[in-house]
Structure formats: C-alpha cells, structure tokens
Coordinates of C-alpha atoms in Angstrom, one line a residue:
M14 CA 0.0 0.0 0.0
E15 CA 1.5 3.3 -1.1
R16 CA 1.7 6.2 1.3
E17 CA 0.2 9.4 0.1
P18 CA 2.7 12.2 -0.3
M19 CA 2.6 14.9 2.3
S20 CA 1.2 18.2 1.3
S21 CA 3.1 21.4 2.0
D22 CA 0.8 22.1 4.9
D23 CA 1.5 18.7 6.5
R24 CA 5.3 19.1 6.6
P25 CA 6.9 19.8 9.9
E26 CA 9.0 22.6 8.6
A27 CA 5.9 24.3 7.1
A28 CA 4.0 24.0 10.4
A29 CA 6.9 25.4 12.3
A30 CA 7.1 28.3 9.9
A31 CA 3.4 29.0 10.3
A32 CA 3.7 29.0 14.0
A33 CA 6.7 31.3 13.9
E34 CA 4.8 33.7 11.7
S35 CA 1.8 33.7 14.1
V36 CA 4.2 34.5 17.0
Q37 CA 5.7 37.4 15.0
E38 CA 2.2 38.8 14.3
Q39 CA 1.5 39.1 18.0
P40 CA 2.8 42.4 19.4
Q41 CA 5.6 42.2 21.9
P42 CA 4.8 43.2 25.5
L43 CA 5.6 46.8 26.2
E44 CA 8.2 48.0 28.7
W45 CA 6.7 51.0 30.4
R46 CA 8.9 53.9 31.6
F47 CA 8.4 56.9 33.7
A48 CA 8.2 60.2 31.7
H49 CA 6.8 63.1 33.7
V50 CA 5.0 64.0 36.9
F51 CA 3.2 67.3 37.6
G52 CA 2.0 68.3 41.0
E53 CA 3.9 65.6 42.9
R54 CA 3.4 65.8 46.6
A55 CA 6.1 65.4 49.2
A56 CA 6.0 62.5 51.7
G57 CA 3.5 63.2 54.4
E58 CA 2.1 66.2 52.6
D59 CA -1.7 66.6 52.9
V60 CA -3.7 66.8 49.7
Q61 CA -6.3 69.5 49.5
E62 CA -9.7 68.2 48.3
V63 CA -10.0 70.9 45.6
D64 CA -6.6 69.8 44.0
I65 CA -7.6 66.2 43.3
I66 CA -7.8 65.5 39.6
S67 CA -11.2 64.5 38.4
A68 CA -10.9 64.4 34.6
I69 CA -8.1 63.7 32.0
E70 CA -8.3 64.1 28.2
F71 CA -5.9 64.1 25.2
D72 CA -6.9 66.0 22.1
K73 CA -7.0 64.2 18.8
S74 CA -3.4 65.2 17.8
G75 CA -2.0 64.2 21.2
D76 CA -0.1 67.5 21.4
H77 CA -2.3 68.9 24.2
L78 CA -3.6 67.4 27.4
A79 CA -6.3 68.8 29.7
T80 CA -7.0 68.0 33.3
G81 CA -9.9 69.1 35.5
D82 CA -10.0 69.0 39.3
R83 CA -12.5 69.2 42.1
G84 CA -11.9 72.9 42.5
G85 CA -13.4 73.6 39.1
R86 CA -10.1 74.4 37.4
V87 CA -8.9 73.2 34.0
V88 CA -5.2 72.9 33.5
L89 CA -3.7 72.6 30.0
F90 CA -0.4 71.0 29.0
E91 CA 1.3 71.1 25.7
R92 CA 3.9 68.9 24.0
T93 CA 7.3 70.3 23.4
D94 CA 9.0 67.6 21.3
C95 CA 6.9 67.8 18.2
G96 CA 9.5 69.4 15.9
D97 CA 10.9 66.1 14.7
S98 CA 7.6 64.4 14.0
A99 CA 8.3 63.9 10.3
S100 CA 11.7 62.2 10.9
R101 CA 10.1 60.1 13.6
R102 CA 7.4 58.9 11.2
E103 CA 10.2 57.8 8.8
L104 CA 12.0 55.9 11.6
E105 CA 8.7 54.1 12.5
R106 CA 8.6 52.7 9.0
Q107 CA 11.8 50.8 9.6
D108 CA 12.0 47.3 11.1
Y109 CA 12.9 48.4 14.6
P110 CA 10.6 50.3 17.0
V111 CA 11.4 53.7 18.2
A112 CA 10.6 54.7 21.8
R113 CA 10.8 58.4 22.5
H114 CA 10.5 60.3 25.7
P115 CA 7.3 62.4 25.3
E116 CA 7.9 65.9 26.8
F117 CA 5.0 68.0 28.0
R118 CA 5.0 71.3 29.8
Y119 CA 2.5 73.3 31.7
R120 CA 0.7 75.8 29.5
T121 CA -2.1 77.6 31.3
E122 CA -5.0 77.1 33.7
F123 CA -8.3 78.8 34.2
Q124 CA -11.3 78.6 36.5
S125 CA -14.0 76.8 34.6
H126 CA -16.8 76.4 37.2
E127 CA -17.6 78.0 40.5
P128 CA -19.7 76.6 43.3
E129 CA -23.4 77.4 43.0
F130 CA -26.6 77.0 44.9
D131 CA -30.0 76.1 43.3
Y132 CA -32.5 78.0 45.4
L133 CA -35.5 76.3 43.9
K134 CA -34.3 72.9 44.9
S135 CA -32.2 73.9 47.9
L136 CA -29.3 72.1 46.3
E137 CA -25.6 72.9 46.4
I138 CA -23.9 72.5 43.0
E139 CA -20.2 71.8 43.5
E140 CA -17.6 73.1 41.1
K141 CA -15.9 69.7 40.4
I142 CA -15.1 69.0 36.8
N143 CA -16.8 65.7 35.7
K144 CA -15.6 65.5 32.1
I145 CA -13.5 67.4 29.6
K146 CA -13.7 67.0 25.8
W147 CA -11.6 68.6 23.1
C148 CA -13.3 70.3 20.1
Q149 CA -11.9 71.1 16.7
T150 CA -9.0 73.6 16.6
T151 CA -9.5 76.8 14.6
N152 CA -6.9 79.5 13.8
N153 CA -4.4 78.1 16.3
A154 CA -7.0 78.5 19.1
L155 CA -7.9 75.6 21.3
F156 CA -11.6 74.8 22.0
L157 CA -12.9 72.4 24.7
L158 CA -16.0 71.5 26.6
S159 CA -16.0 71.1 30.4
T160 CA -18.9 70.2 32.7
N161 CA -19.7 69.9 36.3
D162 CA -22.9 68.3 37.7
K163 CA -25.3 70.7 36.0
T164 CA -23.6 73.2 33.6
I165 CA -21.5 72.7 30.4
K166 CA -19.2 75.4 29.2
Y167 CA -17.5 75.9 25.8
W168 CA -14.1 77.4 26.2
K169 CA -11.7 79.1 23.7
V170 CA -8.0 79.3 24.7
Q171 CA -5.6 81.2 22.5
E172 CA -2.3 82.9 22.7
K173 CA -2.2 86.7 22.6
K174 CA 0.8 88.9 22.5
V175 CA 1.4 91.1 25.5
K176 CA 0.6 94.7 24.7
R177 CA 0.9 98.0 26.6
V178 CA -0.2 101.6 26.1
S179 CA 2.7 103.8 25.2
V180 CA 3.6 107.3 23.8
M181 CA 1.1 109.2 25.8
N182 CA 2.8 112.6 25.3
L183 CA 2.3 115.7 23.3
D184 CA 3.7 115.7 19.8
T185 CA 5.3 119.0 18.8
S186 CA 7.9 119.9 16.3
Q187 CA 9.8 121.8 19.0
S188 CA 10.4 118.8 21.1
S189 CA 11.5 116.7 18.2
G190 CA 13.8 119.4 16.9
N191 CA 16.0 119.5 20.0
G192 CA 15.9 115.7 20.5
S193 CA 14.0 115.8 23.7
T194 CA 10.9 113.7 24.4
S195 CA 8.2 114.3 26.9
S196 CA 6.5 111.7 29.0
P197 CA 3.4 111.5 31.2
G198 CA 5.5 111.5 34.3
T199 CA 7.0 114.9 33.5
N200 CA 3.9 116.8 32.4
S201 CA 2.3 119.2 34.9
C202 CA -0.6 121.6 34.2
K203 CA -1.9 124.1 36.6
A204 CA -5.2 124.6 34.8
L205 CA -6.8 122.7 31.9
L206 CA -8.4 124.5 29.0
P207 CA -11.6 123.2 27.2
N208 CA -9.5 122.3 24.1
G209 CA -7.1 120.2 26.1
G210 CA -4.3 122.8 26.4
C211 CA -2.6 124.2 29.5
S212 CA -2.8 127.7 30.9
E213 CA 0.8 127.7 31.9
K214 CA 4.1 126.5 30.5
L215 CA 4.7 122.7 30.5
Y216 CA 7.2 121.8 33.2
R217 CA 10.2 119.9 31.7
P218 CA 13.7 119.2 33.1
N219 CA 15.3 121.6 30.5
N220 CA 12.2 123.8 30.3
N221 CA 12.9 124.6 26.7
M222 CA 9.4 124.0 25.2
S223 CA 6.4 126.3 25.5
F224 CA 2.9 126.3 24.1
P225 CA 1.0 129.0 22.3
P226 CA -1.5 131.0 24.4
G227 CA -4.5 129.0 22.9
G228 CA -3.0 125.6 23.6
C229 CA -1.3 122.9 21.6
T230 CA -2.6 122.5 18.1
S231 CA -1.8 118.8 17.8
L232 CA -1.9 115.9 20.3
R233 CA -0.4 112.5 20.0
L234 CA -3.0 109.8 20.7
P235 CA -1.9 106.8 22.9
V236 CA -0.5 103.9 21.0
V237 CA -0.7 100.2 21.9
V238 CA 2.6 98.5 21.2
V239 CA 3.7 94.8 21.5
T240 CA 6.4 94.3 24.1
G241 CA 8.8 91.7 22.7
Q242 CA 7.8 88.1 22.0
D243 CA 6.0 87.5 25.3
L244 CA 2.7 85.6 24.9
N245 CA -0.2 85.4 27.2
H246 CA -2.7 82.5 27.2
V247 CA -6.2 83.8 27.5
A248 CA -9.2 81.5 28.1
R249 CA -12.7 82.9 27.2
C250 CA -16.0 81.2 27.8
R251 CA -17.9 81.2 24.5
R252 CA -21.1 79.4 25.5
V253 CA -22.8 78.2 28.6
Y254 CA -25.2 75.3 28.3
A255 CA -27.3 75.2 31.4
H256 CA -30.7 74.3 32.8
A257 CA -31.1 71.2 30.7
H258 CA -30.5 68.4 33.3
D259 CA -32.4 67.6 36.4
Y260 CA -29.9 65.0 37.5
H261 CA -26.1 65.0 37.6
I262 CA -24.3 65.0 34.3
N263 CA -22.0 62.0 34.0
S264 CA -20.6 62.3 30.5
I265 CA -20.3 64.5 27.4
S266 CA -19.2 63.5 24.0
N267 CA -18.4 65.4 20.7
N268 CA -19.9 64.3 17.4
S269 CA -17.6 63.6 14.4
D270 CA -19.5 66.3 12.5
G271 CA -17.8 69.0 14.6
E272 CA -21.1 70.8 15.2
T273 CA -23.0 68.9 17.8
F274 CA -22.4 67.0 21.1
I275 CA -24.3 65.1 23.7
S276 CA -24.6 65.3 27.4
A277 CA -26.0 62.5 29.6
D278 CA -27.3 62.4 33.1
D279 CA -28.8 59.5 35.0
L280 CA -32.0 59.4 33.1
R281 CA -31.7 61.5 29.9
I282 CA -29.3 62.2 27.0
N283 CA -29.6 65.6 25.3
L284 CA -28.2 66.6 21.9
W285 CA -26.7 70.1 21.6
N286 CA -25.4 72.3 18.8
L287 CA -22.2 74.0 19.8
E288 CA -23.5 77.4 18.5
I289 CA -26.9 77.2 20.3
C290 CA -26.8 77.3 24.1
N291 CA -30.4 77.9 24.9
Q292 CA -31.9 74.8 23.2
S293 CA -31.2 71.1 23.2
F294 CA -33.1 68.0 22.0
N295 CA -33.8 65.1 24.3
I296 CA -32.9 61.9 22.3
V297 CA -33.0 59.3 25.1
D298 CA -35.3 59.3 28.1
V299 CA -35.4 56.3 30.4
K300 CA -37.4 58.0 33.2
P301 CA -40.5 55.9 34.0
A302 CA -43.9 57.4 34.6
N303 CA -43.6 56.2 38.2
M304 CA -40.2 56.6 39.8
E305 CA -40.8 53.6 41.9
D306 CA -40.6 51.5 38.7
L307 CA -37.0 52.7 38.0
T308 CA -34.7 49.7 37.5
E309 CA -31.7 51.2 35.7
V310 CA -29.9 54.5 35.1
I311 CA -27.6 55.8 32.4
T312 CA -24.0 55.6 33.4
C313 CA -22.0 56.8 30.3
A314 CA -22.7 57.9 26.7
E315 CA -20.3 58.4 23.8
F316 CA -20.6 59.2 20.1
H317 CA -19.1 56.9 17.4
P318 CA -15.7 58.3 16.3
T319 CA -16.7 58.4 12.6
H320 CA -20.4 57.8 12.2
C321 CA -22.2 61.0 13.2
N322 CA -25.6 59.2 13.5
T323 CA -24.5 56.5 15.9
L324 CA -23.9 56.6 19.7
A325 CA -23.7 54.2 22.5
Y326 CA -24.7 54.4 26.2
S327 CA -24.3 52.1 29.1
S328 CA -26.5 51.4 32.1
S329 CA -26.3 50.3 35.6
K330 CA -27.7 46.9 34.5
G331 CA -24.4 46.2 32.7
T332 CA -25.8 46.6 29.2
I333 CA -24.6 48.8 26.3
R334 CA -27.1 50.1 23.8
L335 CA -26.2 51.2 20.3
I336 CA -28.7 53.7 18.9
D337 CA -29.1 55.3 15.4
L338 CA -30.3 58.9 15.4
R339 CA -31.8 58.4 11.9
Q340 CA -34.5 56.0 13.2
S341 CA -36.5 58.5 15.2
A342 CA -36.3 61.8 17.1
L343 CA -36.6 60.1 20.4
C344 CA -34.5 57.0 20.4
D345 CA -36.6 54.7 22.6
N346 CA -35.6 51.6 20.7
H347 CA -32.0 50.6 20.3
A348 CA -30.3 49.3 17.2
K349 CA -28.2 46.8 19.1
L350 CA -28.0 45.6 22.7
F351 CA -24.7 44.2 24.1
E352 CA -25.0 42.2 27.3
E353 CA -23.6 39.1 28.8
H354 CA -25.9 36.8 30.6
D355 CA -25.3 35.2 34.0
A356 CA -23.9 31.7 34.3
P357 CA -26.3 29.5 36.3
G358 CA -25.6 29.6 40.0
S359 CA -23.2 32.5 39.7
R360 CA -25.5 35.2 41.2
S361 CA -24.8 36.7 44.6
L362 CA -25.9 39.6 46.7
F363 CA -23.4 42.0 45.0
T364 CA -23.7 40.7 41.4
E365 CA -26.1 43.5 40.4
I366 CA -23.9 46.2 41.9
I367 CA -20.6 45.1 40.4
A368 CA -22.2 44.6 37.0
S369 CA -22.9 48.4 36.6
V370 CA -20.8 49.8 33.8
S371 CA -18.8 52.9 34.9
D372 CA -17.2 53.8 31.6
I373 CA -17.3 53.0 27.9
K374 CA -14.9 54.0 25.1
F375 CA -15.0 53.4 21.3
A376 CA -11.9 52.1 19.6
R377 CA -10.4 54.6 17.2
D378 CA -11.6 52.6 14.2
G379 CA -15.1 52.4 15.6
R380 CA -15.2 48.6 15.4
H381 CA -15.0 47.8 19.1
I382 CA -16.3 49.2 22.4
L383 CA -14.4 48.9 25.7
S384 CA -16.5 48.8 28.9
R385 CA -15.4 48.9 32.5
D386 CA -17.4 47.5 35.4
Y387 CA -16.2 47.1 38.9
M388 CA -14.3 43.8 38.5
T389 CA -13.5 43.5 34.8
L390 CA -12.8 45.1 31.4
K391 CA -14.8 43.9 28.5
L392 CA -14.1 44.3 24.8
W393 CA -17.1 44.2 22.5
D394 CA -17.3 43.8 18.7
L395 CA -20.1 45.9 17.2
N396 CA -20.8 43.1 14.7
M397 CA -21.3 40.5 17.5
D398 CA -23.8 41.3 20.2
S399 CA -23.9 37.8 21.7
G400 CA -21.1 38.5 24.2
P401 CA -17.8 40.2 24.7
V402 CA -14.8 39.1 22.5
A403 CA -12.5 39.4 25.5
T404 CA -12.9 39.8 29.3
F405 CA -9.9 41.1 31.4
Q406 CA -9.9 40.5 35.2
V407 CA -8.8 43.7 36.8
H408 CA -8.8 42.9 40.5
E409 CA -10.4 39.5 40.9
Y410 CA -8.5 39.2 44.2
L411 CA -11.1 41.5 45.7
R412 CA -14.1 39.2 45.1
P413 CA -13.9 37.5 48.5
M414 CA -13.9 41.0 50.1
L415 CA -17.1 42.4 48.4
C416 CA -18.9 42.6 51.7
D417 CA -16.2 44.8 53.2
L418 CA -16.1 46.9 50.0
Y419 CA -19.8 47.4 50.3
E420 CA -19.6 48.5 53.9
N421 CA -17.0 51.2 53.1
D422 CA -18.6 52.3 49.8
S423 CA -15.6 51.3 47.7
I424 CA -17.8 49.0 45.6
F425 CA -19.4 52.1 44.1
D426 CA -16.1 53.6 42.8
K427 CA -16.2 54.5 39.1
F428 CA -13.1 53.5 37.3
E429 CA -12.4 54.8 33.7
C430 CA -10.8 52.8 30.9
C431 CA -9.0 53.6 27.6
L432 CA -7.7 52.0 24.5
S433 CA -4.4 52.5 22.5
G434 CA -4.6 54.2 19.2
D435 CA -3.9 51.0 17.3
G436 CA -6.5 49.1 19.3
L437 CA -4.0 46.4 20.4
R438 CA -4.1 47.3 24.2
V439 CA -6.4 48.4 26.9
A440 CA -5.8 50.0 30.3
T441 CA -7.7 50.8 33.4
G442 CA -7.0 51.8 37.0
S443 CA -7.2 50.0 40.4
Y444 CA -6.5 50.6 44.0
S445 CA -3.2 51.5 45.7
N446 CA -2.6 53.8 42.7
L447 CA -2.1 50.9 40.4
F448 CA -3.1 50.7 36.8
R449 CA -3.2 47.7 34.5
V450 CA -2.4 47.3 30.8
F451 CA -3.7 44.3 28.8
G452 CA -3.0 43.0 25.3
C453 CA -6.1 42.5 23.2
P454 CA -7.4 39.0 22.2
G455 CA -4.6 36.6 21.2
S456 CA -2.1 38.3 23.5
T457 CA -1.0 37.2 27.1
E458 CA 0.3 40.7 27.9
A459 CA -0.8 41.9 31.3
S460 CA 1.2 44.6 33.1
T461 CA 0.6 46.2 36.5
L462 CA 2.3 49.4 37.4
E463 CA 2.1 51.9 40.2
A464 CA 1.6 55.6 39.6
S465 CA 4.8 56.9 41.1
R466 CA 8.1 58.3 40.0
N467 CA 9.7 54.9 40.2
P468 CA 7.0 52.5 39.1
M469 CA 7.4 48.9 40.2
R470 CA 5.9 45.8 38.6
H471 CA 3.2 44.2 40.6
Q472 CA 2.1 40.7 39.9
V473 CA -1.5 40.4 40.9
S474 CA -2.8 36.8 40.7
N475 CA -6.3 36.1 39.6
P476 CA -8.0 33.2 41.3
A477 CA -9.6 30.7 38.9
R478 CA -13.2 31.5 39.4
P479 CA -16.2 31.6 37.0
T480 CA -16.8 35.1 35.7
R481 CA -19.6 37.0 37.4
T482 CA -21.4 38.9 34.7
L483 CA -24.3 41.0 33.8
T484 CA -27.8 41.0 35.3
S485 CA -30.6 43.4 35.9
L486 CA -30.3 45.8 38.8
A487 CA -33.7 46.7 40.2
R488 CA -33.6 47.3 44.0
A489 CA -29.8 48.0 44.2
V490 CA -30.1 50.7 41.6
R491 CA -32.9 52.4 43.3
R492 CA -30.9 52.5 46.5
A493 CA -27.8 53.7 44.8
F494 CA -29.7 56.3 42.9
F495 CA -31.8 57.9 45.7
L496 CA -29.7 57.4 48.8
P497 CA -26.3 59.0 49.6
L498 CA -23.4 56.6 49.6
S499 CA -22.9 57.2 53.4
S500 CA -26.2 55.4 54.0
Y501 CA -24.9 52.1 52.7
G502 CA -22.4 51.2 55.3
A503 CA -20.4 52.2 58.3
G504 CA -18.7 55.3 56.7
G505 CA -15.5 53.7 55.4
E506 CA -13.2 53.7 58.4
N507 CA -11.2 50.7 57.1
T508 CA -9.3 51.8 54.0
S509 CA -7.0 48.8 53.5
I510 CA -7.5 45.1 52.9
E511 CA -5.3 42.1 52.7
A512 CA -5.5 39.8 49.6
N513 CA -3.1 37.2 48.3
G514 CA -0.5 38.2 50.8
N515 CA -0.5 41.8 49.7
S516 CA -2.0 44.9 51.3
Y517 CA -4.1 47.2 49.1
D518 CA -5.0 50.8 50.1
L519 CA -8.6 51.6 49.1
S520 CA -8.1 55.3 49.8
T521 CA -5.5 55.6 47.0
K522 CA -7.3 54.7 43.9
L523 CA -6.5 55.5 40.3
L524 CA -9.8 56.4 38.7
H525 CA -8.8 58.6 35.7
L526 CA -6.4 57.8 32.9
A527 CA -6.1 58.5 29.2
W528 CA -4.1 56.9 26.3
H529 CA -2.3 59.0 23.8
P530 CA -4.2 58.8 20.4
T531 CA -1.1 57.9 18.3
E532 CA 1.6 56.7 20.7
N533 CA 2.0 54.3 23.6
S534 CA 1.9 56.9 26.2
I535 CA -0.5 57.0 29.2
A536 CA -1.5 59.9 31.5
C537 CA -3.0 58.9 34.8
A538 CA -4.1 60.8 37.9
A539 CA -3.2 59.8 41.5
A540 CA -4.9 62.3 43.8
N541 CA -3.5 65.7 42.8
S542 CA -0.5 64.3 40.8
L543 CA -0.5 63.7 37.1
Y544 CA 1.9 60.9 36.0
M545 CA 2.9 60.1 32.4
Y546 CA 4.5 56.9 31.1
Y547 CA 5.7 55.8 27.7
A548 CA 6.8 52.5 26.2

C-alpha cells in the first residue's frame, strides 16, 4: 500500500514556519517607563480636596492634554518635542521600534466652574469638573468643553501677544527738533483748557518748550505696542449650556461632524449644537412614569468616532445600547444591545452592583467598544452582540472582600478605561494607585504598574473563578440612585485590605487615565498628581 505524499501544509517545517509567523504577528509586551510628573506631593504632605484631579483628556493630535480638578479648574499641558515628528514617522517605517520620551509642559490654567446654589431645589452644586472633551482647533486656538454636575461650558483658549499703552505725550515739532521727548511722568498743568491745552508752561527738566496761548494745536494719541515676544494664554467662555439636566451630568461627547455634542445624566441624553446654548433636544429618556418603577440608570454615553448618527450608552444593568439617530427623534428603541448573561448559579448579593458599567470607550476605528465594570474590562465587537470578545480580570482578588467593599462604599467607585490608538491594548486603574495594561485577544500581555516616579511591577494573581457577569439591577439601583453613599455602610473607616498576601489601600485609587491617540503613552491621575508613562 503506497503512502500518500505529504502536502506542504502537513510538513513539519511548514507547520513550524506558520507557528513562527503567528508568533511574530502578536505584538511584543511593552516595557513601560516613567516620563513626567506634575504636582507631585512630598512625603507626608496633605492633599487638598480641591486639588484632586477628576478628569483627563488628550486632544486628537495628542499634542495637548487637559485635566480638571474638584476645585473647578482646568489645566492645559502642551507637548514640546513635536518638531521632529516627520523624521520620527520615517523611523517608524523601519524594522525596529522607536521609543521616544514624550515631553509635556504646563501651558495655562483657568477657573472653569464656581460653586453654585440652586435656590429652587435647595441644592448645592459643586464646582468639580466631571468631564473634559476637546473640540476642533481653529486658527491656532484651542476649544474644549467642560462640565460639572449641571452646567456645560464651551471654552476658547488662544495665545495673545502682551501689549501695553505707550507714547502718551504731546507731539510737537519743537520737542522733536532738539531731540527731547516728553513723558506722562514729567507733564504738569496748573489749569486745563476746554480744548485740552494748558494755561501755563509745561514743566520739563530743560524747560525749553512752550505752548501758544491758545494751547497745543496737535496731540499725539496713545499707542498700543507689543512688548517683545511675550505671549499670554487667554481663556474665554464662548457658550454656557445650562438648565437642561435635572440629574447629575455623568458624560459629554463630541460628534464627528464637529457641530454637535451630547450630554448625559442618570435618566436622559440631550443633543446640543455648539453654537446654540439655549436649546437642546432630548434623544434618550429612560425615566419611567412612576419613579418607583425605576430599574436602571444611564452611566455613560459616547458618540461613534466616525459615524455622526451613531452613539452608545451604558446602564447600571451592565448593558450597552447602540442607537441610530436616523431612526426617530426620540431613540426609545436601540439598534443593538450588548450584554452578557449570568452563568447558572453565579449570582450573589453583589452581582447587580458590580455589573454596573462605569465607563465605555469606542476604539479609534469604531469597530470595538471597551467597557469597565467594577471587576472587569470587556471588549465588544459591534458586529457580534452575543457577548464580549474578551474579558480582562482587573482585581479578581477583591471578590472575597465584596462585603467589606460594600460597607466602606468602595464597591461604588467608578473607574475609567482607555484603548491605545492602534487598538491592540487596553488600560484601566485600580487601588493602591495601580493601573493595569492588557493586550487584546490573542495576547497574554498583562502589566501592572504603580503611579509613582519609580513604578514597580506588581504581579496580581487572579484566582480561577467563574466570571460573574451582567444582570438586571432593580432594587440595588434604586438605593444607589436615591440614597447617599454614606447610608450604605459604616462610613469607610477601614481603608486597607489584605488579599493574596498583599496589602491594598482603598483610599488611594486611580480612577482617571487617558491613552495618547497615536503613541504608547499613558497619562493617569493619582490624587493631585499627574503621572505620564511611555513605552
């Protein structure tokens, strides 16, 4: 019996070559390095509540970074190493990677919001910046949106040359003839005439100039001159979008058309035009006729990066809805629903709480959505709504401590997430000022770093447990929505826990971070300090 010849795919060397090729296709794990820190506090220094960073956002070019804090201030940083961008792009086309130290510097800051008081509702409105979004740049001026709980503001920041008023003296041919000049500091008049002249001689050091009896026939007007190359950054509020939300604004998002944006609170999503501040359109409303029937709230909303008619919003039930603005004026019905059902027997008392989605981000290509709940990161494909394509365990080691986390309100912390510009990696924060970076499906990359000047690698083990996933919320949401967090537990006296032989500080949590749109660079906030890393 003759043996059939082996095909090229069955040969050992062909299989080895294919395996080697697949390994080469997977991106290599990144080695993260410290780049910058702004506002670093000294050991033992107390942090003021108003200085804690509450929002971070890169612009589309990655050349500018904005942060907002609980004191209502917006601080802008600009990149200073952009001059060799063309040569860098050429180097990136070569076979070896180029890692460059990104350099940012402080540019300016301004007071965006002030504390207010709603007298009709007897409600204090704090100045804390909830979100910042960059808008399109025009004529070298920067535009951005910032919001607190109730009011959205549209800001224009531009450079203006420093000017001063000069040459405020009399212009006469006599003074110019002898080379002397007069100045405001040396002019002295006993009595002023109606035509602006003086009744007596002008006092001068050399006293060699006099005026006619009727006064001076010509006056030199003040002149505004530029003093050198000094530039002053001026922030001006162009629009104020107010009185459109009954509940706290949790997110804003710019549309790709450059003309509109959305703002979302717990129950509604409004559509705005940037040029119209006294009118908005309600496009999503989940408020029931009877508030006792409330089962979920909106937690985050974001526009598609390229399709101006598509947006997604998440809920406290752990679901993500994709809606199409072309279907109807009020988008009661979603185009797609993304959710992951519970495994049988996996429900617990806290399943509904930890399923709530705290943040969502579209990938730059618009194909995927990244969502963050309390325990995990999930990556969703817009073309597959049966479940996430990947689930990343962020701090699975905290699962046995959910009861303690509930008692000190830590279980309600809202962590943000971000994706790299190429879509190959995702990142999110954790406790003890740690943040984690994961490689997308097909990669085993999982890095844990500490937000400090000297970051240290942390190996956080994840116990092998079935994934607790998404369910409806019902009673837990109603309590979280209507009651203050202090009513849930004992007030949070215990701020540290022990897990896997390590101690984790729950009071130092990294909630906010952003990934550079074109490079492997991450900016993250630890209390009042802004740390930047690159790979």
